[in-house]
mmCIF file of C-alpha atoms in Angstrom:
data_model
loop_
_atom_site.group_PDB
_atom_site.id
_atom_site.type_symbol
_atom_site.label_atom_id
_atom_site.label_comp_id
_atom_site.label_asym_id
_atom_site.label_seq_id
_atom_site.Cartn_x
_atom_site.Cartn_y
_atom_site.Cartn_z
ATOM 1 C CA LEU A 1 -115.955 36.952 16.981
ATOM 2 C CA PRO A 2 -117.208 36.703 13.345
ATOM 3 C CA GLN A 3 -117.584 32.947 13.898
ATOM 4 C CA PHE A 4 -120.492 33.680 16.245
ATOM 5 C CA ILE A 5 -122.213 35.832 13.616
ATOM 6 C CA TYR A 6 -121.936 33.353 10.718
ATOM 7 C CA PRO A 7 -124.813 30.827 10.393
ATOM 8 C CA MET A 8 -123.031 27.777 11.870
ATOM 9 C CA GLY A 9 -121.889 29.791 14.903
ATOM 10 C CA VAL A 10 -125.376 31.097 15.589
ATOM 11 C CA ILE A 11 -126.932 27.672 14.985
ATOM 12 C CA GLY A 12 -124.429 26.034 17.309
ATOM 13 C CA THR A 13 -125.026 28.682 20.007
ATOM 14 C CA LEU A 14 -128.806 28.175 19.788
ATOM 15 C CA ILE A 15 -128.391 24.425 20.181
ATOM 16 C CA VAL A 16 -126.217 24.888 23.248
ATOM 17 C CA ILE A 17 -128.794 27.318 24.697
ATOM 18 C CA ALA A 18 -131.520 24.778 24.021
ATOM 19 C CA LEU A 19 -129.604 22.129 25.882
ATOM 20 C CA LEU A 20 -129.314 24.456 28.910
ATOM 21 C CA LEU A 21 -133.075 25.075 28.775
ATOM 22 C CA TRP A 22 -134.058 21.453 29.517
ATOM 23 C CA GLN A 23 -136.159 22.616 32.496
ATOM 24 C CA LYS A 24 -138.112 25.022 30.257
ATOM 25 C CA PRO A 25 -139.441 22.833 27.407
ATOM 26 C CA ARG A 26 -141.455 25.559 25.691
ATOM 27 C CA LEU A 27 -138.535 27.920 25.467
ATOM 28 C CA GLN A 28 -136.307 25.010 24.485
ATOM 29 C CA ARG A 29 -138.595 24.146 21.543
ATOM 30 C CA VAL A 30 -138.647 27.777 20.410
ATOM 31 C CA THR A 31 -134.826 27.925 20.449
ATOM 32 C CA LEU A 32 -134.501 24.649 18.466
ATOM 33 C CA ILE A 33 -137.079 25.819 15.926
ATOM 34 C CA LEU A 34 -135.054 29.050 15.420
ATOM 35 C CA ALA A 35 -131.917 26.988 14.876
ATOM 36 C CA LEU A 36 -133.697 24.801 12.387
ATOM 37 C CA LEU A 37 -135.167 27.758 10.492
ATOM 38 C CA LEU A 38 -131.736 29.367 10.330
ATOM 39 C CA LEU A 39 -130.251 26.146 8.986
ATOM 40 C CA PHE A 40 -132.883 25.997 6.196
ATOM 41 C CA ILE A 41 -132.532 29.688 5.349
ATOM 42 C CA SER A 42 -128.714 29.839 5.287
ATOM 43 C CA GLY A 43 -128.237 26.351 3.835
ATOM 44 C CA ASN A 44 -130.464 26.315 0.796
ATOM 45 C CA ARG A 45 -129.239 26.887 -2.748
ATOM 46 C CA TRP A 46 -131.541 29.804 -3.475
ATOM 47 C CA ILE A 47 -130.104 32.003 -0.716
ATOM 48 C CA ALA A 48 -126.561 30.906 -1.389
ATOM 49 C CA MET A 49 -126.755 31.633 -5.158
ATOM 50 C CA GLY A 50 -128.598 34.894 -4.650
ATOM 51 C CA LEU A 51 -126.025 36.262 -2.232
ATOM 52 C CA SER A 52 -123.068 35.128 -4.410
ATOM 53 C CA ARG A 53 -124.733 36.744 -7.447
ATOM 54 C CA SER A 54 -125.352 40.014 -5.606
ATOM 55 C CA LEU A 55 -121.545 40.282 -5.005
ATOM 56 C CA GLU A 56 -120.064 38.634 -8.073
ATOM 57 C CA TRP A 57 -122.186 40.394 -10.677
ATOM 58 C CA GLN A 58 -121.240 43.883 -9.448
ATOM 59 C CA TYR A 59 -118.109 43.515 -11.579
ATOM 60 C CA LEU A 60 -118.685 41.430 -14.652
ATOM 61 C CA PRO A 61 -115.724 40.577 -16.990
ATOM 62 C CA GLN A 62 -114.832 43.237 -19.572
ATOM 63 C CA GLU A 63 -114.618 42.146 -23.177
ATOM 64 C CA GLN A 64 -111.188 43.660 -23.363
ATOM 65 C CA ILE A 65 -109.055 44.334 -20.291
ATOM 66 C CA PRO A 66 -107.102 47.556 -20.861
ATOM 67 C CA THR A 67 -103.387 47.670 -20.157
ATOM 68 C CA ALA A 68 -102.025 49.044 -16.852
ATOM 69 C CA GLU A 69 -98.724 49.569 -15.099
ATOM 70 C CA VAL A 70 -99.043 46.502 -12.875
ATOM 71 C CA ILE A 71 -101.293 43.549 -12.104
ATOM 72 C CA VAL A 72 -102.083 43.313 -8.386
ATOM 73 C CA VAL A 73 -102.962 39.769 -7.290
ATOM 74 C CA LEU A 74 -104.505 39.207 -3.852
ATOM 75 C CA GLY A 75 -103.494 36.112 -1.893
ATOM 76 C CA GLY A 76 -105.851 33.418 -0.783
ATOM 77 C CA GLY A 77 -105.669 31.055 -3.726
ATOM 78 C CA THR A 78 -102.806 28.794 -2.582
ATOM 79 C CA ASN A 79 -102.025 26.156 0.017
ATOM 80 C CA PRO A 80 -98.425 25.860 1.295
ATOM 81 C CA ALA A 81 -96.238 22.804 0.793
ATOM 82 C CA GLU A 82 -96.943 21.357 4.233
ATOM 83 C CA TYR A 83 -96.584 17.588 4.686
ATOM 84 C CA PRO A 84 -97.993 15.487 3.097
ATOM 85 C CA ARG A 85 -98.269 17.934 0.231
ATOM 86 C CA SER A 86 -95.214 17.593 -1.977
ATOM 87 C CA THR A 87 -95.552 21.119 -3.417
ATOM 88 C CA ILE A 88 -97.536 24.289 -3.149
ATOM 89 C CA GLU A 89 -101.126 23.712 -4.343
ATOM 90 C CA LEU A 90 -104.003 25.836 -5.638
ATOM 91 C CA ASN A 91 -107.247 25.867 -3.707
ATOM 92 C CA SER A 92 -110.774 26.805 -4.760
ATOM 93 C CA ALA A 93 -109.676 30.439 -5.252
ATOM 94 C CA GLY A 94 -106.610 29.419 -7.251
ATOM 95 C CA ASP A 95 -108.145 30.900 -10.416
ATOM 96 C CA ARG A 96 -106.639 34.173 -9.232
ATOM 97 C CA VAL A 97 -103.137 32.930 -9.948
ATOM 98 C CA ILE A 98 -104.010 31.272 -13.281
ATOM 99 C CA TYR A 99 -105.887 34.371 -14.499
ATOM 100 C CA ALA A 100 -103.043 36.668 -13.426
ATOM 101 C CA ALA A 101 -100.619 34.554 -15.480
ATOM 102 C CA GLN A 102 -102.948 34.736 -18.442
ATOM 103 C CA LEU A 103 -103.187 38.541 -18.248
ATOM 104 C CA PHE A 104 -99.432 38.805 -17.960
ATOM 105 C CA HIS A 105 -98.852 36.689 -21.073
ATOM 106 C CA GLN A 106 -101.437 38.772 -22.959
ATOM 107 C CA GLY A 107 -99.196 41.789 -22.272
ATOM 108 C CA LYS A 108 -101.678 43.597 -20.000
ATOM 109 C CA ALA A 109 -98.846 44.736 -17.696
ATOM 110 C CA ASP A 110 -95.134 44.245 -17.387
ATOM 111 C CA HIS A 111 -95.140 43.445 -13.694
ATOM 112 C CA LEU A 112 -97.219 41.665 -11.089
ATOM 113 C CA LEU A 113 -97.523 42.705 -7.411
ATOM 114 C CA LEU A 114 -98.289 39.630 -5.345
ATOM 115 C CA SER A 115 -99.927 40.616 -2.113
ATOM 116 C CA GLY A 116 -100.370 38.389 0.962
ATOM 117 C CA GLY A 117 -98.647 37.752 4.277
ATOM 118 C CA ARG A 118 -99.052 35.293 7.083
ATOM 119 C CA ILE A 119 -101.815 35.619 9.644
ATOM 120 C CA ASN A 120 -100.518 35.989 13.167
ATOM 121 C CA TRP A 121 -101.635 32.549 14.361
ATOM 122 C CA SER A 122 -100.481 30.667 11.217
ATOM 123 C CA SER A 123 -97.729 28.120 11.562
ATOM 124 C CA TYR A 124 -96.885 28.119 7.845
ATOM 125 C CA THR A 125 -93.340 28.924 6.855
ATOM 126 C CA THR A 126 -94.233 30.580 3.514
ATOM 127 C CA THR A 127 -96.521 33.519 2.687
ATOM 128 C CA PRO A 128 -99.313 33.526 0.053
ATOM 129 C CA ALA A 129 -97.250 35.985 -1.960
ATOM 130 C CA GLU A 130 -94.315 33.655 -2.046
ATOM 131 C CA GLU A 131 -96.564 30.721 -2.869
ATOM 132 C CA MET A 132 -98.176 32.601 -5.757
ATOM 133 C CA ALA A 133 -94.681 33.460 -7.107
ATOM 134 C CA THR A 134 -93.731 29.816 -7.133
ATOM 135 C CA ILE A 135 -96.862 28.851 -9.109
ATOM 136 C CA LEU A 136 -96.565 31.797 -11.464
ATOM 137 C CA GLU A 137 -92.987 30.854 -12.232
ATOM 138 C CA MET A 138 -94.177 27.383 -13.179
ATOM 139 C CA LEU A 139 -96.688 29.168 -15.465
ATOM 140 C CA GLY A 140 -93.929 30.947 -17.320
ATOM 141 C CA VAL A 141 -93.868 34.315 -15.508
ATOM 142 C CA PRO A 142 -90.220 35.410 -14.890
ATOM 143 C CA LEU A 143 -89.275 36.159 -11.292
ATOM 144 C CA GLU A 144 -87.902 39.532 -12.219
ATOM 145 C CA SER A 145 -91.441 40.583 -13.306
ATOM 146 C CA MET A 146 -92.858 39.863 -9.861
ATOM 147 C CA TRP A 147 -92.879 42.133 -6.821
ATOM 148 C CA LEU A 148 -93.790 40.530 -3.508
ATOM 149 C CA GLU A 149 -95.645 42.126 -0.630
ATOM 150 C CA THR A 150 -95.438 39.688 2.258
ATOM 151 C CA GLU A 151 -96.702 41.640 5.276
ATOM 152 C CA SER A 152 -100.450 42.167 4.703
ATOM 153 C CA ARG A 153 -102.939 40.103 6.803
ATOM 154 C CA ASN A 154 -106.198 41.325 5.335
ATOM 155 C CA THR A 155 -107.667 43.195 2.375
ATOM 156 C CA TYR A 156 -107.227 46.618 3.968
ATOM 157 C CA GLU A 157 -103.485 45.942 4.431
ATOM 158 C CA ASN A 158 -103.284 44.522 0.880
ATOM 159 C CA ALA A 159 -104.336 47.963 -0.359
ATOM 160 C CA GLN A 160 -102.290 49.902 2.195
ATOM 161 C CA PHE A 161 -98.981 48.086 1.622
ATOM 162 C CA ALA A 162 -99.515 48.044 -2.159
ATOM 163 C CA ARG A 163 -99.742 51.821 -2.034
ATOM 164 C CA GLU A 164 -96.462 52.036 -0.116
ATOM 165 C CA ILE A 165 -94.663 49.817 -2.638
ATOM 166 C CA LEU A 166 -96.202 51.315 -5.817
ATOM 167 C CA SER A 167 -95.858 54.911 -4.651
ATOM 168 C CA GLU A 168 -92.063 54.487 -4.778
ATOM 169 C CA LYS A 169 -92.417 53.354 -8.385
ATOM 170 C CA ASP A 170 -94.832 56.181 -9.284
ATOM 171 C CA ILE A 171 -97.522 53.665 -10.229
ATOM 172 C CA ASN A 172 -101.211 54.516 -9.863
ATOM 173 C CA LYS A 173 -103.093 52.498 -12.460
ATOM 174 C CA ILE A 174 -103.560 48.817 -11.590
ATOM 175 C CA ILE A 175 -105.315 45.743 -12.804
ATOM 176 C CA LEU A 176 -106.773 44.123 -9.725
ATOM 177 C CA VAL A 177 -107.159 40.335 -9.703
ATOM 178 C CA THR A 178 -109.151 38.557 -6.982
ATOM 179 C CA SER A 179 -112.240 36.369 -6.614
ATOM 180 C CA ALA A 180 -115.441 37.885 -7.963
ATOM 181 C CA SER A 181 -117.171 37.850 -4.607
ATOM 182 C CA HIS A 182 -114.187 39.620 -3.053
ATOM 183 C CA MET A 183 -113.964 42.272 -5.739
ATOM 184 C CA PRO A 184 -116.484 44.820 -4.448
ATOM 185 C CA ARG A 185 -114.697 45.128 -1.079
ATOM 186 C CA SER A 186 -111.287 45.122 -2.748
ATOM 187 C CA VAL A 187 -112.099 47.801 -5.260
ATOM 188 C CA GLN A 188 -113.383 50.129 -2.541
ATOM 189 C CA LEU A 189 -110.276 49.707 -0.432
ATOM 190 C CA PHE A 190 -107.822 50.137 -3.286
ATOM 191 C CA GLU A 191 -109.687 53.214 -4.591
ATOM 192 C CA GLU A 192 -109.520 54.663 -1.059
ATOM 193 C CA GLN A 193 -105.706 54.398 -1.392
ATOM 194 C CA GLY A 194 -105.928 56.546 -4.545
ATOM 195 C CA PHE A 195 -105.479 53.825 -7.177
ATOM 196 C CA GLU A 196 -107.161 53.793 -10.546
ATOM 197 C CA VAL A 197 -108.534 50.270 -10.468
ATOM 198 C CA ILE A 198 -109.290 48.075 -13.393
ATOM 199 C CA PRO A 199 -111.244 45.131 -11.922
ATOM 200 C CA ALA A 200 -110.298 41.700 -13.283
ATOM 201 C CA PRO A 201 -112.560 39.307 -11.375
ATOM 202 C CA THR A 202 -112.346 35.535 -11.554
ATOM 203 C CA ASP A 203 -113.485 32.484 -9.572
ATOM 204 C CA TYR A 204 -117.212 33.003 -10.285
ATOM 205 C CA LYS A 205 -119.670 30.747 -8.388
ATOM 206 C CA ALA A 206 -122.919 32.237 -9.693
ATOM 207 C CA THR A 207 -122.688 31.742 -13.432
ATOM 208 C CA GLN A 208 -125.447 32.649 -15.826
ATOM 209 C CA SER A 209 -126.230 29.011 -16.589
ATOM 210 C CA ASN A 210 -126.319 28.105 -12.888
ATOM 211 C CA TRP A 211 -128.679 30.973 -12.187
ATOM 212 C CA GLN A 212 -130.955 30.082 -15.061
ATOM 213 C CA GLY A 213 -130.933 26.458 -14.060
ATOM 214 C CA LEU A 214 -131.979 27.437 -10.598
ATOM 215 C CA THR A 215 -134.825 29.700 -11.642
ATOM 216 C CA ARG A 216 -136.151 27.340 -14.263
ATOM 217 C CA ALA A 217 -135.842 24.083 -12.363
ATOM 218 C CA SER A 218 -138.717 21.623 -12.086
ATOM 219 C CA ILE A 219 -140.737 21.368 -8.873
ATOM 220 C CA PRO A 220 -138.865 18.277 -7.570
ATOM 221 C CA LEU A 221 -135.540 20.031 -8.203
ATOM 222 C CA GLN A 222 -136.808 23.211 -6.520
ATOM 223 C CA PHE A 223 -137.589 21.114 -3.478
ATOM 224 C CA MET A 224 -134.047 19.716 -3.519
ATOM 225 C CA ASN A 225 -132.682 23.274 -3.834
ATOM 226 C CA LEU A 226 -134.376 24.228 -0.591
ATOM 227 C CA ILE A 227 -132.822 21.335 1.405
ATOM 228 C CA PRO A 228 -129.807 22.595 3.400
ATOM 229 C CA ASN A 229 -126.418 21.424 2.220
ATOM 230 C CA ALA A 230 -122.821 22.107 3.265
ATOM 231 C CA GLU A 231 -121.817 23.772 0.031
ATOM 232 C CA SER A 232 -124.620 26.321 0.211
ATOM 233 C CA LEU A 233 -123.930 26.957 3.875
ATOM 234 C CA ASN A 234 -120.261 27.640 3.138
ATOM 235 C CA SER A 235 -121.247 29.953 0.240
ATOM 236 C CA VAL A 236 -123.618 31.966 2.455
ATOM 237 C CA THR A 237 -120.896 32.269 5.087
ATOM 238 C CA ASN A 238 -118.421 33.573 2.502
ATOM 239 C CA SER A 239 -120.915 36.150 1.238
ATOM 240 C CA MET A 240 -121.685 37.250 4.750
ATOM 241 C CA LYS A 241 -117.957 37.672 5.339
ATOM 242 C CA GLU A 242 -117.781 40.152 2.439
ATOM 243 C CA TYR A 243 -120.821 42.141 3.488
ATOM 244 C CA ILE A 244 -119.735 42.274 7.171
ATOM 245 C CA GLY A 245 -116.247 43.245 6.094
ATOM 246 C CA MET A 246 -117.561 46.189 4.075
ATOM 247 C CA LEU A 247 -119.794 47.261 6.964
ATOM 248 C CA VAL A 248 -116.953 47.081 9.499
ATOM 249 C CA TYR A 249 -114.544 48.958 7.195
ATOM 250 C CA ARG A 250 -117.102 51.736 6.781
ATOM 251 C CA PHE A 251 -117.775 51.859 10.522
ATOM 252 C CA ARG A 252 -114.025 52.208 11.189
ATOM 253 C CA GLY A 253 -113.627 54.825 8.503
ATOM 254 C CA MET A 254 -111.475 52.683 6.195
ATOM 255 C CA ILE A 255 -114.069 53.081 3.423
ATOM 256 C CA VAL A 256 -115.465 56.613 3.080
ATOM 257 C CA ASN A 257 -117.014 56.840 -0.371
#
């Protein structure tokens, strides 16, 4: 269902409706104009960067990350070793894994909890948690320092199952590692589970230099920034996913505060 709320879903639906309205040219034109307007609004760099910044800059990096009892790393940054891949690979959110390894080697916590299971319709034979463990071992993190949670299918279950595992170990204070845009939703859900959360965001898209470059660009560049492109459209979709997720979780009572 979310696919029909995101820009490409709405644009595609409008185009299909326009094709069905071939006997009503005026209404057909209005529908196509709406689709075109939505494409320009959701596909330009200003909107994409602004939405990313509104999420990512809620939790800016701390100068000094305090120590905690465990580093919780949320899945989503790996691709499984499915043919023709020869090994597990990092994707665009793979900074989560690299940053978690860096924090571990800095002595911020003695253990990592790797959280991520298979989605029901996935045909992959490994879970994101297992994939992260493989990469982290390559980065020098010993297996005995990693705890794997391989059942969660979404951020709510990440927090819920992490609570089940860490309650048995009497652990309440965590360093939470995930993408910066995903951090606001994640912090809320983990705090709802009673955790003391130290946010450790990574994978920033809206950097200070990018934002300044956008706001100070020349007129020709500003014109180019308004032209729809696939990267901006994808960024807007990802931001909408976060805001819709927070709204749905509040509606369902999963986030109260």
